Amino acid sequence: MIYTVTLNPALDRAVTVDRLLEDDTTRVQAEKHYAAGKGIDVSRVITELGGKSVALGLVGGYDGLQLEGLLINAGVMTSFKRISGETRTNIILREASRNRQYVISAAGPEVGSAEIAEFYRGIVEIQDMEYLVMSGSLARGVSHNLYGQLILAARKKNAFSLLDADGRAMQESIGFQPTCIKPNIHELSRLVGRELETESDILDACERIHREGVTYVLVSRGKDGLILSTETWRLKAKAPAVETESAVGAGDSAVAGFVLGHSRGGDLTDCLRLSCAAGAATAMTPGTELCHRETVEALLPRIELEEI
Ligand SMILES: Nc1ncnc2c1ncn2[C@@H]1O[C@H](COP(=O)(O)OP(=O)(O)OP(=O)(O)O)[C@@H](O)[C@H]1O
Ligand SMILES: [Mg+2]
């Protein structure tokens, strides 16, 4: 089974108004709620593509329950740990008349040490883990190397671990040797501490990361596609030219495609092709919407791969 981890999920409220009024009441035209979080996105895309995964994470309060319910109704399997703090809500405010969007993002709840211990024990006790995907920021109150500790727990189960994080969450966990990391260019350059201008800079950075014991580095490069690097082999996927609406969630979709392809026993070229098609298909959907299966399938034969 593929397990995804989202430590700091959010209930997104997308609110549409005609025009924001000062010192007067602005009426809401439409309101929709979404379960948001990077690991959650990975689970949603895996479900959309016909695979199975279980979303793990921390939720609390009524908004946490609603988040869980939204996922259950979307057919995504979940096994969240409930905490005493309230799951955060982000507000995405669209002002229709001026075609403007405002995102108001809240910090998540502080997580207590007993709560994180219970979450960790829950992971250690999983019997059927084949993949552990850890995405996004850590919750407040947990160690910067928590992902590292989860990587160790996954390794004890012979599970494939994939880390998609930035800053200290990434830096302090990479030494625990995840099977794979999925940085974008900015994350990769922060990780190696220098700007990456050329393809050969990227490959040098990947080589450094392999030396730390990471088997696969999947570098995402927006509309330029992806590079998959192993110690002995590099493959580049060119992103298909598509009409882009919003690339939010494209990275998570690329992670989902890669892991799902791998879990289906595909070779690395199949995994990279599915990863690239899923990312591009998500870039074609508006706002935070993720890819549709038909679009991914239509894009698959259009992905060009090249050994570098
Ligand atoms: N405009 C686009 N056209 C085609 N493919 C795209 C486009 N944007 C993204 N993709 C595909 O999706 C992959 C992941 O996107 P990107 O590099 O933006 O990830 P990211 O920066 O991690 O995004 P996020 O974390 O916000 O989801 C890209 O490597 C590419 O294959
Ligand atoms: Mg990303």
XYZ file of C-alpha atoms and ligand atoms in Angstrom:
340
model
C 0.000 0.000 0.000
C 1.069 3.588 -0.667
C 0.840 5.830 2.396
C 1.058 9.605 2.160
C 1.798 11.953 5.045
C 0.391 15.472 5.478
C 1.318 16.890 8.864
C -0.171 20.325 8.390
C -3.292 19.960 6.228
C -5.852 22.720 5.748
C -9.479 23.101 4.983
C -9.527 25.520 2.067
C -12.570 27.765 1.773
C -12.874 29.173 -1.731
C -15.164 32.182 -1.471
C -16.341 34.158 -4.488
C -17.655 37.708 -4.144
C -18.552 40.175 -6.858
C -16.588 43.092 -5.421
C -15.029 43.678 -2.012
C -16.716 46.624 -0.345
C -15.073 48.853 2.248
C -17.073 49.602 5.395
C -20.045 47.680 4.052
C -21.177 44.074 3.916
C -19.853 42.059 1.010
C -22.196 39.197 0.114
C -20.753 35.807 -0.736
C -21.820 34.563 -4.168
C -20.432 31.055 -3.886
C -18.459 29.070 -1.348
C -16.731 25.706 -1.686
C -14.608 23.743 0.743
C -11.636 21.595 -0.175
C -9.277 19.301 1.700
C -5.828 20.754 1.069
C -2.296 19.601 1.723
C 0.519 18.240 -0.365
C 0.375 14.600 0.771
C -3.393 14.776 0.419
C -2.942 15.987 -3.178
C -0.716 12.988 -3.867
C -3.392 10.648 -2.508
C -6.116 12.349 -4.542
C -4.158 12.031 -7.776
C -3.354 8.365 -7.081
C -7.083 7.755 -6.545
C -7.973 9.663 -9.733
C -5.520 7.516 -11.687
C -7.105 4.316 -10.426
C -4.595 3.483 -7.689
C -4.958 3.045 -3.964
C -3.333 4.951 -1.148
C -4.025 5.896 2.449
C -3.639 9.536 3.498
C -2.082 9.903 6.944
C -1.732 13.096 8.900
C -2.920 15.169 11.819
C -6.365 16.736 12.015
C -8.279 18.462 14.794
C -11.536 20.209 15.570
C -14.650 20.452 13.435
C -12.717 21.660 10.380
C -10.462 18.621 10.686
C -13.517 16.367 10.664
C -14.877 18.146 7.625
C -11.538 17.758 5.853
C -11.581 14.030 6.562
C -15.193 13.712 5.411
C -14.451 15.519 2.149
C -11.681 13.039 1.415
C -13.779 10.012 2.324
C -16.499 11.263 -0.018
C -13.922 11.773 -2.744
C -13.028 8.085 -2.428
C -9.644 8.731 -0.803
C -8.775 6.347 2.020
C -7.650 8.129 5.165
C -6.316 7.243 8.570
C -5.753 10.562 10.297
C -4.678 10.970 13.857
C -6.882 13.397 15.755
C -5.125 16.110 17.748
C -6.417 18.668 20.249
C -5.505 21.728 18.114
C -7.822 22.899 15.340
C -7.017 22.165 11.701
C -6.261 25.462 9.963
C -8.473 27.044 7.346
C -7.146 28.941 4.379
C -9.343 31.440 2.647
C -9.104 31.788 -1.097
C -11.073 34.886 -1.949
C -11.984 35.556 -5.548
C -13.223 38.978 -6.489
C -15.131 38.199 -9.677
C -15.692 41.704 -11.054
C -11.981 42.501 -10.978
C -10.773 38.954 -11.627
C -8.488 39.089 -8.601
C -7.642 36.371 -6.134
C -6.405 36.672 -2.548
C -5.044 33.747 -0.566
C -5.119 34.117 3.197
C -3.126 31.305 4.698
C -3.198 30.395 8.391
C -0.485 28.724 10.469
C -1.445 25.261 11.603
C -1.992 24.128 15.192
C 0.808 23.338 17.607
C 1.216 19.598 17.993
C 1.904 18.137 21.440
C 4.665 15.602 22.046
C 2.215 12.859 23.077
C 0.297 13.466 19.854
C 3.353 13.185 17.637
C 4.434 10.051 19.515
C 1.045 8.456 18.830
C 1.272 9.408 15.161
C 4.791 7.969 14.930
C 3.718 4.747 16.648
C 0.801 4.467 14.232
C 3.306 4.548 11.342
C 5.638 2.033 12.975
C 2.714 -0.345 13.438
C 1.581 -0.306 9.784
C 1.926 -3.815 8.362
C 1.412 -3.344 4.634
C 3.530 -0.275 3.862
C 5.264 -0.444 0.474
C 5.611 3.315 -0.088
C 5.749 6.256 2.281
C 5.366 9.668 0.634
C 6.114 12.673 2.861
C 5.136 16.023 1.415
C 5.039 19.600 2.571
C 5.794 21.528 5.697
C 6.021 20.041 9.164
C 3.516 20.862 11.873
C 4.429 23.374 14.556
C 5.989 21.745 17.583
C 7.587 18.773 15.805
C 11.274 18.165 15.212
C 12.811 19.355 11.938
C 14.071 15.830 11.342
C 10.704 14.139 11.868
C 10.623 13.113 8.206
C 14.045 11.542 8.772
C 12.633 9.479 11.605
C 9.743 8.381 9.381
C 12.223 7.467 6.622
C 13.974 5.162 9.102
C 10.648 3.601 10.091
C 9.857 3.007 6.398
C 13.285 1.489 5.770
C 12.743 -1.041 8.573
C 9.710 -2.212 6.586
C 11.647 -2.299 3.312
C 9.311 0.398 2.069
C 10.205 2.977 -0.596
C 10.316 6.460 0.950
C 9.817 9.665 -1.001
C 10.444 13.091 0.481
C 9.082 16.288 -1.075
C 9.875 19.108 1.320
C 11.785 22.364 1.509
C 14.040 24.188 3.971
C 15.008 22.531 7.227
C 12.429 19.761 6.849
C 14.388 18.651 3.772
C 17.905 19.534 4.914
C 17.686 17.760 8.235
C 16.040 14.629 6.876
C 17.999 13.940 3.715
C 20.827 12.382 5.741
C 18.414 9.609 6.713
C 18.586 8.500 3.075
C 15.097 8.573 1.614
C 14.783 6.346 -1.461
C 13.735 9.354 -3.540
C 13.397 13.113 -3.273
C 11.373 15.376 -5.562
C 12.767 18.909 -5.401
C 11.895 21.624 -7.877
C 14.822 23.711 -9.119
C 14.587 26.235 -6.280
C 14.409 23.533 -3.620
C 17.314 21.675 -5.181
C 19.471 24.799 -5.303
C 18.675 25.565 -1.650
C 19.585 21.989 -0.791
C 23.023 22.162 -2.392
C 23.524 25.826 -1.504
C 24.102 27.258 -4.973
C 22.237 28.543 -8.011
C 21.618 25.934 -10.703
C 21.676 27.561 -14.088
C 22.448 24.827 -16.572
C 21.411 21.234 -16.976
C 24.914 20.202 -16.063
C 24.579 22.185 -12.758
C 21.425 20.185 -12.029
C 23.151 16.895 -12.748
C 26.093 17.853 -10.517
C 23.652 18.666 -7.714
C 21.941 15.288 -8.193
C 25.299 13.540 -8.039
C 26.009 15.165 -4.676
C 22.684 13.929 -3.383
C 23.281 10.379 -4.614
C 26.554 10.425 -2.686
C 24.488 10.988 0.476
C 22.681 7.724 -0.208
C 19.531 8.838 -2.056
C 18.716 6.421 -4.897
C 16.441 8.577 -7.069
C 16.361 12.327 -7.510
C 13.311 13.511 -9.429
C 13.837 17.160 -10.316
C 10.770 19.060 -11.464
C 11.277 22.059 -13.707
C 7.811 23.478 -14.346
C 7.066 23.742 -18.053
C 10.537 22.369 -18.822
C 9.543 18.948 -17.521
C 11.482 16.609 -15.261
C 14.861 14.984 -14.829
C 15.109 11.604 -13.141
C 18.582 10.851 -11.887
C 20.109 7.711 -10.418
C 23.769 7.141 -9.671
C 24.341 5.556 -13.070
C 21.594 6.835 -15.346
C 19.758 10.059 -16.161
C 16.527 10.493 -18.028
C 14.895 13.729 -19.103
C 11.168 14.124 -19.772
C 10.088 17.080 -21.860
C 6.778 18.535 -20.684
C 4.167 18.596 -23.462
C 3.072 22.047 -24.603
C -0.328 22.445 -22.987
C -2.664 25.321 -22.265
C -1.727 26.214 -18.724
C -4.383 27.359 -16.273
C -2.678 26.903 -12.898
C 0.333 24.792 -12.001
C -0.630 24.622 -8.309
C -0.369 20.965 -7.323
C 1.631 19.993 -10.425
C 4.550 18.884 -8.241
C 2.301 16.725 -6.081
C 0.766 15.227 -9.224
C 4.228 14.442 -10.583
C 5.042 12.668 -7.291
C 1.781 10.699 -7.476
C 2.436 9.615 -11.071
C 5.970 8.511 -10.287
C 5.058 6.494 -7.198
C 1.965 4.959 -8.781
C 3.971 3.946 -11.862
C 6.615 2.393 -9.630
C 4.049 0.533 -7.521
C 2.600 -0.952 -10.687
C 5.993 -2.426 -11.472
C 6.684 -0.083 -14.376
C 10.262 0.553 -15.403
C 11.716 3.980 -14.710
C 10.764 5.295 -18.154
C 7.091 4.406 -17.502
C 7.263 6.019 -14.059
C 8.736 9.230 -15.457
C 6.235 9.351 -18.309
C 3.290 9.043 -15.902
C 4.859 11.617 -13.603
C 5.277 14.132 -16.424
C 1.775 13.542 -17.833
C 0.147 13.943 -14.402
C 2.032 17.202 -13.733
C 1.099 18.662 -17.118
C -2.541 17.573 -16.774
C -2.761 19.379 -13.435
C -1.251 22.520 -14.972
C -4.220 22.465 -17.397
C -6.823 22.720 -14.619
C -7.754 26.012 -12.914
C -6.887 27.023 -9.331
C -6.103 24.172 -6.983
C -7.919 21.603 -9.094
C -5.849 18.502 -9.838
C -5.494 16.422 -12.986
C -8.208 14.364 -14.677
C -7.516 10.783 -15.631
C -8.607 11.159 -19.285
C -6.232 14.091 -19.763
C -3.328 12.177 -18.222
C -4.020 9.199 -20.484
C -4.232 11.426 -23.550
C -0.913 13.098 -22.678
C 1.051 9.887 -22.002
C 1.983 9.138 -25.623
C 3.035 12.791 -26.094
C 5.767 12.729 -23.435
C 9.223 12.741 -24.995
C 11.993 11.038 -23.047
C 15.695 11.391 -23.618
C 18.694 9.835 -21.886
C 21.214 12.463 -20.843
N 2.994 24.740 -17.495
C 3.270 23.429 -17.533
N 3.168 22.752 -18.700
C 3.434 21.424 -18.758
N 3.832 20.694 -17.699
C 3.958 21.322 -16.508
C 3.683 22.711 -16.359
N 3.889 23.046 -15.071
C 4.270 21.908 -14.449
N 4.316 20.878 -15.303
C 4.734 19.488 -15.022
O 4.549 19.205 -13.645
C 5.817 18.971 -13.025
C 5.824 19.523 -11.615
O 5.630 20.903 -11.650
P 6.531 21.959 -10.861
O 7.944 21.824 -11.280
O 5.867 23.269 -11.020
O 6.398 21.414 -9.362
P 6.489 22.179 -7.966
O 7.277 23.425 -8.123
O 6.927 21.191 -6.972
O 4.952 22.533 -7.723
P 4.005 22.422 -6.429
O 4.853 22.017 -5.259
O 3.424 23.800 -6.299
O 2.958 21.417 -6.748
C 6.834 19.640 -13.944
O 8.112 19.070 -13.776
C 6.228 19.352 -15.307
O 6.523 18.045 -15.733
Mg 6.527 21.087 -4.898
